[in-house]
Coordinates of C-alpha atoms and ligand atoms in Angstrom, one line a residue:
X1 CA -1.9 -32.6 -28.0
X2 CA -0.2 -29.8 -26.0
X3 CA 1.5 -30.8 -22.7
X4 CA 1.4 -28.5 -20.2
X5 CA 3.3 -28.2 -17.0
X6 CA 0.6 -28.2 -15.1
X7 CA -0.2 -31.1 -12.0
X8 CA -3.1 -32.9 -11.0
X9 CA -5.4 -31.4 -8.7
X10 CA -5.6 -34.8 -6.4
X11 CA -2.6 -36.3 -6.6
X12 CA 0.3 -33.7 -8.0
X13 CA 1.4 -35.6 -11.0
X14 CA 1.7 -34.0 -14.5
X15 CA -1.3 -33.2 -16.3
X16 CA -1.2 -33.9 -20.2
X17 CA -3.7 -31.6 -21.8
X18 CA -6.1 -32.9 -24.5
X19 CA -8.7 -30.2 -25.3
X20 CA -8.7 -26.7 -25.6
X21 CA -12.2 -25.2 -26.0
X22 CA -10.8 -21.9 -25.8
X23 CA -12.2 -19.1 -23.8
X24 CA -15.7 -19.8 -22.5
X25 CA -18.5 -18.2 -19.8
X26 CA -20.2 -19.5 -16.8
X27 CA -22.4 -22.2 -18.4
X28 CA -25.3 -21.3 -16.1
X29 CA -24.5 -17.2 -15.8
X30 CA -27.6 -16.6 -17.8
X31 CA -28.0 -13.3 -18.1
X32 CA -30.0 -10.0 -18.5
X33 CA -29.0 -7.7 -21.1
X34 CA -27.2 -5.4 -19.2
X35 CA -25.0 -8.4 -17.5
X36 CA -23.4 -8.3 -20.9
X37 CA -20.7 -5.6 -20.4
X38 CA -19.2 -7.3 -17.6
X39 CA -19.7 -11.5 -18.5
X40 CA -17.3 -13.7 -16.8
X41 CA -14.9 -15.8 -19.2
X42 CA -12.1 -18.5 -18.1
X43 CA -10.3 -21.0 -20.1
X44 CA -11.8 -24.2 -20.6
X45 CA -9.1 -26.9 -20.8
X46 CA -9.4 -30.4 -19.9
X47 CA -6.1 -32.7 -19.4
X48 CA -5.4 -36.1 -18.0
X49 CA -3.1 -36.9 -15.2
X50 CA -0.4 -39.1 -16.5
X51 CA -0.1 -40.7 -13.1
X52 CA -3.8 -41.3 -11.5
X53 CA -5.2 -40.8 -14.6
X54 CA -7.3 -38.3 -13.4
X55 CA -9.4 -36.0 -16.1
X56 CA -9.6 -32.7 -14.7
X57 CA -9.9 -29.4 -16.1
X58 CA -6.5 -26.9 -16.2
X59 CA -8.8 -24.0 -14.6
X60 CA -10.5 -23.5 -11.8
X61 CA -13.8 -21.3 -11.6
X62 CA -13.8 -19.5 -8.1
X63 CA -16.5 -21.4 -6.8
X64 CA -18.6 -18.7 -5.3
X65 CA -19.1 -17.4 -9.1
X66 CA -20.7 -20.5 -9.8
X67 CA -22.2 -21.5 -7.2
X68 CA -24.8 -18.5 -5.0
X69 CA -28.1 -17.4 -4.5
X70 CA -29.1 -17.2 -7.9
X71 CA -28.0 -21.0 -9.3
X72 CA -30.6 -21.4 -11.6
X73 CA -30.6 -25.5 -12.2
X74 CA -33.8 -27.1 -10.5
X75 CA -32.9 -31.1 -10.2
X76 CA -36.6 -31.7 -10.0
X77 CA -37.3 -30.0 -12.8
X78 CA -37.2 -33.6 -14.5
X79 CA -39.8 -36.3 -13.9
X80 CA -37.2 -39.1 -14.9
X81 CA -34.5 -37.4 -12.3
X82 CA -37.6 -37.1 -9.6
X83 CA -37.8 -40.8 -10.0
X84 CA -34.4 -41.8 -10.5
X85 CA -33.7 -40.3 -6.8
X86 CA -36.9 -41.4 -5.1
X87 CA -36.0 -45.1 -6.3
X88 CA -32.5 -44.0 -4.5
X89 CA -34.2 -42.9 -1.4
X90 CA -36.1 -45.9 -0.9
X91 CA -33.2 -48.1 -1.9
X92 CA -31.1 -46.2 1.2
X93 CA -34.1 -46.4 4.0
X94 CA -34.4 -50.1 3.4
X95 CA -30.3 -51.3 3.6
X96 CA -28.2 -48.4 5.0
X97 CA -30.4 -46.1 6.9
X98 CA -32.4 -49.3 8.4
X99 CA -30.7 -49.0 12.0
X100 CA -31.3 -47.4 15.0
X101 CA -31.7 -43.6 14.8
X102 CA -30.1 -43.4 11.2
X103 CA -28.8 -40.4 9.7
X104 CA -28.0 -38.8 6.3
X105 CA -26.2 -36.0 5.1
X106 CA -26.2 -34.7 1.1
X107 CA -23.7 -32.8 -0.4
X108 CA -25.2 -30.7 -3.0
X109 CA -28.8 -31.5 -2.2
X110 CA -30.1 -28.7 -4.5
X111 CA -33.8 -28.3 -4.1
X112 CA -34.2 -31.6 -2.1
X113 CA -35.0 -33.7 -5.2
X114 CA -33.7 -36.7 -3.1
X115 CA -33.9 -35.4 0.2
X116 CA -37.7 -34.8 0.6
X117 CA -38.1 -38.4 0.4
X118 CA -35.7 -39.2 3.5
X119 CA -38.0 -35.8 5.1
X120 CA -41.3 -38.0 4.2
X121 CA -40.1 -40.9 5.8
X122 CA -39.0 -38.9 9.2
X123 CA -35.2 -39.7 9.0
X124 CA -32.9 -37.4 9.8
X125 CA -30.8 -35.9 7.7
X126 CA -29.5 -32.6 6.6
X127 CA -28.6 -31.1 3.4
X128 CA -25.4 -29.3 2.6
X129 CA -25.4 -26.6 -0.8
X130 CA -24.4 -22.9 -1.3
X131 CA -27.2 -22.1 -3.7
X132 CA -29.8 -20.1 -2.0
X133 CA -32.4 -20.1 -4.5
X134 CA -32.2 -24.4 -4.7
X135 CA -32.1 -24.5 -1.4
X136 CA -35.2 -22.3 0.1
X137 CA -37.4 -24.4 -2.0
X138 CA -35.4 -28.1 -0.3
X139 CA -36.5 -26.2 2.9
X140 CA -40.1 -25.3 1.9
X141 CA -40.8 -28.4 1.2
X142 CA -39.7 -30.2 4.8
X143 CA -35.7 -30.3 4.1
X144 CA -33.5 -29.5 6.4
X145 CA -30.5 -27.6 4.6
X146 CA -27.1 -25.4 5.5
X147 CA -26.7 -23.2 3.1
X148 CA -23.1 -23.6 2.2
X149 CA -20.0 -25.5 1.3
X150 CA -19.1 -28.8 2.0
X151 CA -15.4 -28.7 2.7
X152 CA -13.6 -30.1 6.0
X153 CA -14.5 -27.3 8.4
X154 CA -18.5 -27.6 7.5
X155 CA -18.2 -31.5 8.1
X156 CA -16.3 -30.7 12.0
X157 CA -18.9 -28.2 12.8
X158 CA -22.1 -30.7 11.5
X159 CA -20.2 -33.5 13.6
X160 CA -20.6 -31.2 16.5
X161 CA -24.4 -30.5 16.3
X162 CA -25.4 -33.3 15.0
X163 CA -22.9 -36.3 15.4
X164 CA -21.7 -39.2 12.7
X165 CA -23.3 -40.2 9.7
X166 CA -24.6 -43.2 8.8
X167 CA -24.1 -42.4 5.0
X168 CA -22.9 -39.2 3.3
X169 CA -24.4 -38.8 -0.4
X170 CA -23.9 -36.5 -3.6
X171 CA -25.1 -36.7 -6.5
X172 CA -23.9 -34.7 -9.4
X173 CA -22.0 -33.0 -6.8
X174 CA -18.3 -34.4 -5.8
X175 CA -17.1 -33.9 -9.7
X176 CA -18.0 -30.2 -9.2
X177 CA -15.4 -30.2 -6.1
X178 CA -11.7 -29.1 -7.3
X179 CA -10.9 -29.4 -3.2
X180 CA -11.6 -32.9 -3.0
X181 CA -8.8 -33.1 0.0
X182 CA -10.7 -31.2 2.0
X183 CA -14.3 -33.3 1.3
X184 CA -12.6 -36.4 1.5
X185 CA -10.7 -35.4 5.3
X186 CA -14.5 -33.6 5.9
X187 CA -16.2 -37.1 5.3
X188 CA -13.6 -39.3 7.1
X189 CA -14.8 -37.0 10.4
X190 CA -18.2 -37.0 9.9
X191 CA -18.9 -40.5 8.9
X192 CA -19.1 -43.7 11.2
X193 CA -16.8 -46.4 11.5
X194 CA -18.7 -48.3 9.2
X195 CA -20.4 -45.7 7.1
X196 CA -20.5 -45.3 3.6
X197 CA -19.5 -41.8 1.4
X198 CA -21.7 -42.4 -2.0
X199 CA -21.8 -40.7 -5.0
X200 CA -23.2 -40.8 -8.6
X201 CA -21.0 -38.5 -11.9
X202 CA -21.2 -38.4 -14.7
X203 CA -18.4 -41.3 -16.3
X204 CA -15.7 -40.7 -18.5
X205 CA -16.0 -43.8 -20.2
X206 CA -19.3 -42.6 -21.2
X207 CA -18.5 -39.0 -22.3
X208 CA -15.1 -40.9 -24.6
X209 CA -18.2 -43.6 -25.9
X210 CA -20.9 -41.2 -26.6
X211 CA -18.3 -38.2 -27.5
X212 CA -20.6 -35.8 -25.3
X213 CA -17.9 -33.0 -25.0
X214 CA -20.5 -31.1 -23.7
X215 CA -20.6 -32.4 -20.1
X216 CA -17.2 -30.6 -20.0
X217 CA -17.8 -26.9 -18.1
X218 CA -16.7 -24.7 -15.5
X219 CA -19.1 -26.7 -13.5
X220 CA -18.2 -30.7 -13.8
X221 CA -14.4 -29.9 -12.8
X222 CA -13.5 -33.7 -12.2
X223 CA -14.5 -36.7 -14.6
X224 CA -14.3 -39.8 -12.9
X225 CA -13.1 -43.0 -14.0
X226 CA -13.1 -46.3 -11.4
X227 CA -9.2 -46.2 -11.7
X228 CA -8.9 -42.6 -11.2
X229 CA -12.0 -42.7 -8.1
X230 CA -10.4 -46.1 -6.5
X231 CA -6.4 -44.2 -6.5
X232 CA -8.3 -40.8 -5.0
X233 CA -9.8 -42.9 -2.0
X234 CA -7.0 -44.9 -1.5
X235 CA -4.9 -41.8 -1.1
X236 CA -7.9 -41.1 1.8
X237 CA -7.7 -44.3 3.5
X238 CA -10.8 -45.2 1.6
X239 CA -11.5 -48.2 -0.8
X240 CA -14.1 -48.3 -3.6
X241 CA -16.8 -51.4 -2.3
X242 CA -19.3 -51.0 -4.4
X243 CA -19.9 -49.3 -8.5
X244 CA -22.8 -49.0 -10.4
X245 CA -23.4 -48.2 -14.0
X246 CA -26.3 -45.3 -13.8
X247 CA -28.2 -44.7 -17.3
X248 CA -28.9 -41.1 -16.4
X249 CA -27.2 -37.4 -17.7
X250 CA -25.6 -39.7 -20.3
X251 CA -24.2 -42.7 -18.7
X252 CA -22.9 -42.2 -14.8
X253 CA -21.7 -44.5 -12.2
X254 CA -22.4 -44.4 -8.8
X255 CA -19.4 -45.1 -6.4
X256 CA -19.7 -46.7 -2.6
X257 CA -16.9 -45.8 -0.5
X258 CA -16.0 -47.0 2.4
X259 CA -13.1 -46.9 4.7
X260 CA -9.9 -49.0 3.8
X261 CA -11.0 -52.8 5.0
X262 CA -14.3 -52.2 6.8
X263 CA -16.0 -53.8 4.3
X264 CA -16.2 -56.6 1.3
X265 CA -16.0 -55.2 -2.2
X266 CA -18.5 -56.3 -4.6
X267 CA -18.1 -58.3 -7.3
X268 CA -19.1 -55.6 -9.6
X269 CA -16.4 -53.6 -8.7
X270 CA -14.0 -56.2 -10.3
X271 CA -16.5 -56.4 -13.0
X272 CA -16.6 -53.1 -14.1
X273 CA -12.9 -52.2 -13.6
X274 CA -11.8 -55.0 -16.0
X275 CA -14.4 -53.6 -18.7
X276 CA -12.8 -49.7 -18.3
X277 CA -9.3 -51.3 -18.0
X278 CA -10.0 -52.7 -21.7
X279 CA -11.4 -49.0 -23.0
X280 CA -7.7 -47.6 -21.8
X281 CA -9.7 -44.5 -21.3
X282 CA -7.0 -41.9 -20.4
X283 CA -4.6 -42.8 -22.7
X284 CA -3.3 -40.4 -25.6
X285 CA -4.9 -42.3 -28.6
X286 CA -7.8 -42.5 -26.9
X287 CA -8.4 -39.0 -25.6
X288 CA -6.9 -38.3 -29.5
X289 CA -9.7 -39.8 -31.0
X290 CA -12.0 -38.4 -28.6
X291 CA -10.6 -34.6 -29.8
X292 CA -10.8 -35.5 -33.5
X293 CA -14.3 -36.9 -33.3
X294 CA -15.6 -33.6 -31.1
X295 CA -13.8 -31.5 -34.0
X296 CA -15.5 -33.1 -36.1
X297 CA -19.2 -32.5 -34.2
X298 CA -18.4 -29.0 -34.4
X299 CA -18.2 -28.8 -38.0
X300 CA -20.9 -31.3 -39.3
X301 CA -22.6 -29.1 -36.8
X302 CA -22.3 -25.6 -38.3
X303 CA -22.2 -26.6 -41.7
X304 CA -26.2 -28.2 -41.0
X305 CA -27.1 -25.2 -39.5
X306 CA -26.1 -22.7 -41.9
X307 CA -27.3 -24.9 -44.9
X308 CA -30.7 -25.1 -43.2
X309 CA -30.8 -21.1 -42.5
X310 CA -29.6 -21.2 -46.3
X311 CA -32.7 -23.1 -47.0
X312 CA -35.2 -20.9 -45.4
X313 CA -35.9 -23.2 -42.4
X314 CA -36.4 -22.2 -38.6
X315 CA -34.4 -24.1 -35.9
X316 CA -35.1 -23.3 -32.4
X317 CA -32.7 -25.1 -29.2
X318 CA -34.6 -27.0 -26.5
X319 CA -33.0 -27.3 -23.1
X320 CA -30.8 -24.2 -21.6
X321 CA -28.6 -26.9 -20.2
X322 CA -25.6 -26.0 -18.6
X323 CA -23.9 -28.4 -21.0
X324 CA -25.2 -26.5 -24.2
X325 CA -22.9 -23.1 -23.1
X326 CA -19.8 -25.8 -24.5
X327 CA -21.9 -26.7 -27.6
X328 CA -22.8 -22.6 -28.7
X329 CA -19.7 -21.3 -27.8
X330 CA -17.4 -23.9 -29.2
X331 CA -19.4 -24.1 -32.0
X332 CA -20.0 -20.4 -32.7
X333 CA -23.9 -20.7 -32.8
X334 CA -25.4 -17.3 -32.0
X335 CA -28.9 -16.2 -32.2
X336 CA -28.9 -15.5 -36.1
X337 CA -28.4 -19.6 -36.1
X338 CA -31.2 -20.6 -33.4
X339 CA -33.2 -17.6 -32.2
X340 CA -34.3 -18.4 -29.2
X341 CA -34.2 -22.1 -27.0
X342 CA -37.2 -23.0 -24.7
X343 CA -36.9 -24.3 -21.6
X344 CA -39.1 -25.3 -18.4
X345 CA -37.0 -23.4 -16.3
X346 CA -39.1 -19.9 -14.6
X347 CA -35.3 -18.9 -13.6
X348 CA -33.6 -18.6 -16.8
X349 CA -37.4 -17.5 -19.1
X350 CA -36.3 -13.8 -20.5
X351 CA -32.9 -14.6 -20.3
X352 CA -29.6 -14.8 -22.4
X353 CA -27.6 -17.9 -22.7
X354 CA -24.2 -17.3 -21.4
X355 CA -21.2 -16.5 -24.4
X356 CA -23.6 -17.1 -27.2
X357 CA -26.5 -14.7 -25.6
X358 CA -29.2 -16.9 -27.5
X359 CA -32.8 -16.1 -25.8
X360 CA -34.4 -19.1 -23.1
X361 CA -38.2 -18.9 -23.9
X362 CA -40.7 -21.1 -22.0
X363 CA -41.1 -24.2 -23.5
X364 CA -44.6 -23.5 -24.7
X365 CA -42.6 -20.9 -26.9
X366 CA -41.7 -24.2 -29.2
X367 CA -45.2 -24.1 -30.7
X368 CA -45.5 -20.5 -31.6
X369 CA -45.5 -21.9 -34.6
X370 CA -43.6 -25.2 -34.3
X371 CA -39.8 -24.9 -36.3
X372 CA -39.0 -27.2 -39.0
X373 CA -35.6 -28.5 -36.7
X374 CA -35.0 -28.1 -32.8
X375 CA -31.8 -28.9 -31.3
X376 CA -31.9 -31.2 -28.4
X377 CA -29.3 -29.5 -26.1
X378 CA -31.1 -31.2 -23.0
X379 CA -30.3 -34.8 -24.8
X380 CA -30.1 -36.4 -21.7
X381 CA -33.5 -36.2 -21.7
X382 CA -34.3 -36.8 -24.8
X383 CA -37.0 -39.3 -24.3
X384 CA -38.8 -37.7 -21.7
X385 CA -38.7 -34.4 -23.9
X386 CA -39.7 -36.0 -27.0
X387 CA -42.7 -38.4 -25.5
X388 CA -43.9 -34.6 -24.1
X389 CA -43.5 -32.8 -27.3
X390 CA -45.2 -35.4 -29.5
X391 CA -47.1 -32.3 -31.2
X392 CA -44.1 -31.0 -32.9
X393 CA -43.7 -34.2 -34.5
X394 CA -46.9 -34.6 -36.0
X395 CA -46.3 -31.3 -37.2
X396 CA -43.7 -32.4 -39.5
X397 CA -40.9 -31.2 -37.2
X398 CA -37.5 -33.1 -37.0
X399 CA -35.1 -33.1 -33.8
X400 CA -30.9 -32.7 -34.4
X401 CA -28.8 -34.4 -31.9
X402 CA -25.0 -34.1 -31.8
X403 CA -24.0 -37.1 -30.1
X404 CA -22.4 -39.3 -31.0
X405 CA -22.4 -37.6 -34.5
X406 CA -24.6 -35.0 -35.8
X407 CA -28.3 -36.4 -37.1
X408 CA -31.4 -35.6 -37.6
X409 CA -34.3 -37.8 -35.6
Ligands
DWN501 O1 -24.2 -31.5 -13.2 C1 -25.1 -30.7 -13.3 C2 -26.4 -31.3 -13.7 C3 -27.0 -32.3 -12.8 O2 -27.4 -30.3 -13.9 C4 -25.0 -29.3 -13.0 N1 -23.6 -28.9 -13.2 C5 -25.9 -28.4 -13.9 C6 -27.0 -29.1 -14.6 O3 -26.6 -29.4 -15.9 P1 -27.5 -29.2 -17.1 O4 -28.1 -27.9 -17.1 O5 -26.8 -29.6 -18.3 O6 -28.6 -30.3 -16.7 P2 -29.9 -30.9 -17.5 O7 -30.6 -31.8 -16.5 O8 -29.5 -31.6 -18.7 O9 -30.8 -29.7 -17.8 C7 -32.0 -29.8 -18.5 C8 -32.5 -28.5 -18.9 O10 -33.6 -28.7 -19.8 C9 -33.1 -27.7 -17.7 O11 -32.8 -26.3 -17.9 C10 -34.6 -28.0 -17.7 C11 -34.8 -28.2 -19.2 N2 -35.9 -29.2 -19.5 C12 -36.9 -28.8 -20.3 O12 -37.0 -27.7 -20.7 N3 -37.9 -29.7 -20.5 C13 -35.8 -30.4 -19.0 C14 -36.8 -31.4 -19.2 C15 -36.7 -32.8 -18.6 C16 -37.9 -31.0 -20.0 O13 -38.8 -31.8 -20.2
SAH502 N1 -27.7 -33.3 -6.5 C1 -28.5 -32.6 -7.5 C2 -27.8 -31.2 -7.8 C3 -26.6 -31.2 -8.8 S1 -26.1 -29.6 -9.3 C4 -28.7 -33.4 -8.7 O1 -28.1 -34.4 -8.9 O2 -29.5 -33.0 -9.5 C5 -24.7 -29.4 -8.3 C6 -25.1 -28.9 -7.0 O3 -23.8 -28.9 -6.2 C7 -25.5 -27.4 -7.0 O4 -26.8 -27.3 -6.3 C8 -24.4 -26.6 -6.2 O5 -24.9 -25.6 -5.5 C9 -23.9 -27.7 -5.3 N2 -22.5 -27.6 -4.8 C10 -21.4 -27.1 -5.4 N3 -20.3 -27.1 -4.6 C11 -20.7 -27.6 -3.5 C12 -20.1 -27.9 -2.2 N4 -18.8 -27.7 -2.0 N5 -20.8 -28.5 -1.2 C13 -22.1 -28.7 -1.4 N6 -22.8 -28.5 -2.6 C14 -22.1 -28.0 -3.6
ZN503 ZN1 -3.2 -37.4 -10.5

């Protein structure tokens, strides 16, 4: 373990580095061949504050190279995630958004997965995210978007058209944020008294339980643990009042904030703190083991997929996830290993996966003719994938996850 002298992005104490994936590109900069001469790389480096305990990368991606008009993630481009956030939806309208008037705001609404549901059911709301592209579709279909960042100055000028918030949402949004001062002072203006600032990330306890190193990228710049999310809204005059373990991306937890003493925590918050306090989750053996065991991942993995090129069998990728830019370019696999991964995704078809420059097909490219192996890059949603690609079982063909360990399905 190197120890850097670098400080925590939230609270300013010293950082302890524990992985080094070396120099990677902008997991979702896919790309056209002649993007190639001029591809973006930074240094992907993840530490631990030794203070908040805050996991945090050492590196931070300006954000408007991430984030623009051509962001080429769709949330709904996953029935399990379409549900997930309609369940959300309903949950909100029926408890929190159940008063007079109510109103919502989202942070990082994308293409209005969640929101259209709040649209359907006439409350207002408004959704706040820089990509262009995500957000013209929230719009078309009866969202009402600012295209732009959420940061303190957004939040004044939204209090000033529109007034306070009844709750301000995110989901797979807030861990993207490396100014979380500036969202945290931008929520404490636009929220009322009693309002509550939720939001759902992916957890770190999962990522150290399921080794899913691959959730770390330019993107997900914060990985939240309850200790590490209750000292950050303390700092803000917040307290954590409600936590709940999610089972989607991997294992998340959504977090209900609300403002220091306003309301009753839950018992789950007690609950689940005592169960992460046991895990010791940002402590050096731990993150250790978490280092060895991704080492590890990368070797089982390229040894399997050069014995099975050795072998004369095809192996194709399934899911251009943003994740998968950490698995192929950490890992070294380049298109003479997989030729080409399919994916549902219109905006990344004819394109080249970022660093490894591996070709996204359509998903209906898996059948033409089926492989022997694909590689479950999207394994988040694995069974949603595999109940849809049923064929390419029958066909004799066998699916390789990495996590927790390399096997083959
Ligand atoms: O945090 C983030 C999450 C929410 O979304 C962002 N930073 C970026 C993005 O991460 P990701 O790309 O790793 O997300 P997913 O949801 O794992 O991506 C799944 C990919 O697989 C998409 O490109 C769509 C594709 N897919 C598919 O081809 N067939 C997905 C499903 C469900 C399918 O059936
Ligand atoms: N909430 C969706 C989208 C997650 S992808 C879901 O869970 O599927 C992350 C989104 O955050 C992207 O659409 C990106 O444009 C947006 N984003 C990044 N920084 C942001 C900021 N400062 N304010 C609002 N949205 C932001
Ligand atoms: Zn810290």
């Amino acid at each position: 373990m190197s120890q850097g002298n670098l400080a925590c992005r939230v609270c300013g104490g010293r950082l302890a580095e524990f992985f080094d994936f070396g120099r990677q590109p902008l997991s979702d900069a896919f790309l056209t061949p002649d993007d190639i001469d001029e591809e973006f790389f930074y240094q992907l480096t993840v530490g631990a504050c030794e203070s908040c305990t805050m996991v945090q990368l050492t590196e931070e991606v300006p954000r408007d190279r991430m984030f623009h008009e051509d962001y080429p993630y769709h949330s709904s481009g996953s029935a399990t995630m379409r549900q997930h956030f309609e369940q959300l939806a309903k949950h909100l309208i029926d408890t929190e958004l159940s008063g007079r008037d109510p109103f919502i705001v989202e942070i990082g609404c994308n293409d209005g997965v969640m929101l259209r549901q709040i649209s359907k059911a006439g409350i207002r709301h408004l959704g706040v995210d820089p990509s262009g592209g995500v957000t013209r579709l929230a719009m078309a279909d009866g969202v009402r978007v600012l295209t732009d960042f959420f940061e303190e100055s957004l939040a004044e000028a939204v209090l000033a058209d529109e007034g306070p918030a009844d709750v301000i949402y995110a989901a797979n949004t807030i861990c993207h944020i490396p100014y979380l001062d500036s969202v945290f002072r931008g929520v404490d203006l636009l929220l009322k008294p009693d309002g509550v600032f939720i939001f759902e990330d992916p957890s770190f306890g999962d990522i150290i339980e399921r080794n899913s190193f691959d959730q770390i990228y330019d993107e997900h710049f914060y990985f939240f643990t309850l200790r590490s999310v209750q000292a950050m809204a303390e700092r803000m005059g917040f307290e954590l009042v409600d936590a709940e373990r999610l089972p989607v991306h991997g294992g998340e937890i959504r977090y209900t904030l609300a403002r220091k003493g306003r309301r009753r925590p839950s018992a789950r918050v007690a609950e689940l703190t005592a169960a992460e306090r046991v895990l010791d989750l940002a402590a050096p053996a731990t993150l250790e083991r978490f280092a060895a065991a991704v080492r590890n991942i990368r070797q089982d993995l390229t040894r399997l997929l050069e014995d099975l090129r050795a072998e004369g069998k095809r192996v194709v990728g399934y899911g251009a996830t943003a994740k998968s830019a950490t698995v192929t370019n950490y890992c070294g696999i380049g298109p003479g290993l997989i030729p080409y991964v399919c994916d549902t995704t219109p905006a990344k078809h004819g394109k080249l996966m970022p660093g490894s420059h591996i070709p996204v097909l359509p998903a209906e490219a898996l059948a033409e003719p089926f492989p022997d192996y694909a590689l479950l890059f999207a394994w988040n949603h694995a069974e949603e994938i595999m109940a849809k690609e049923q064929a390419f079982r029958e066909a004799g063909g066998r699916w390789i996850l990495y996590t927790p360990k390399v096997h083959i399905l």
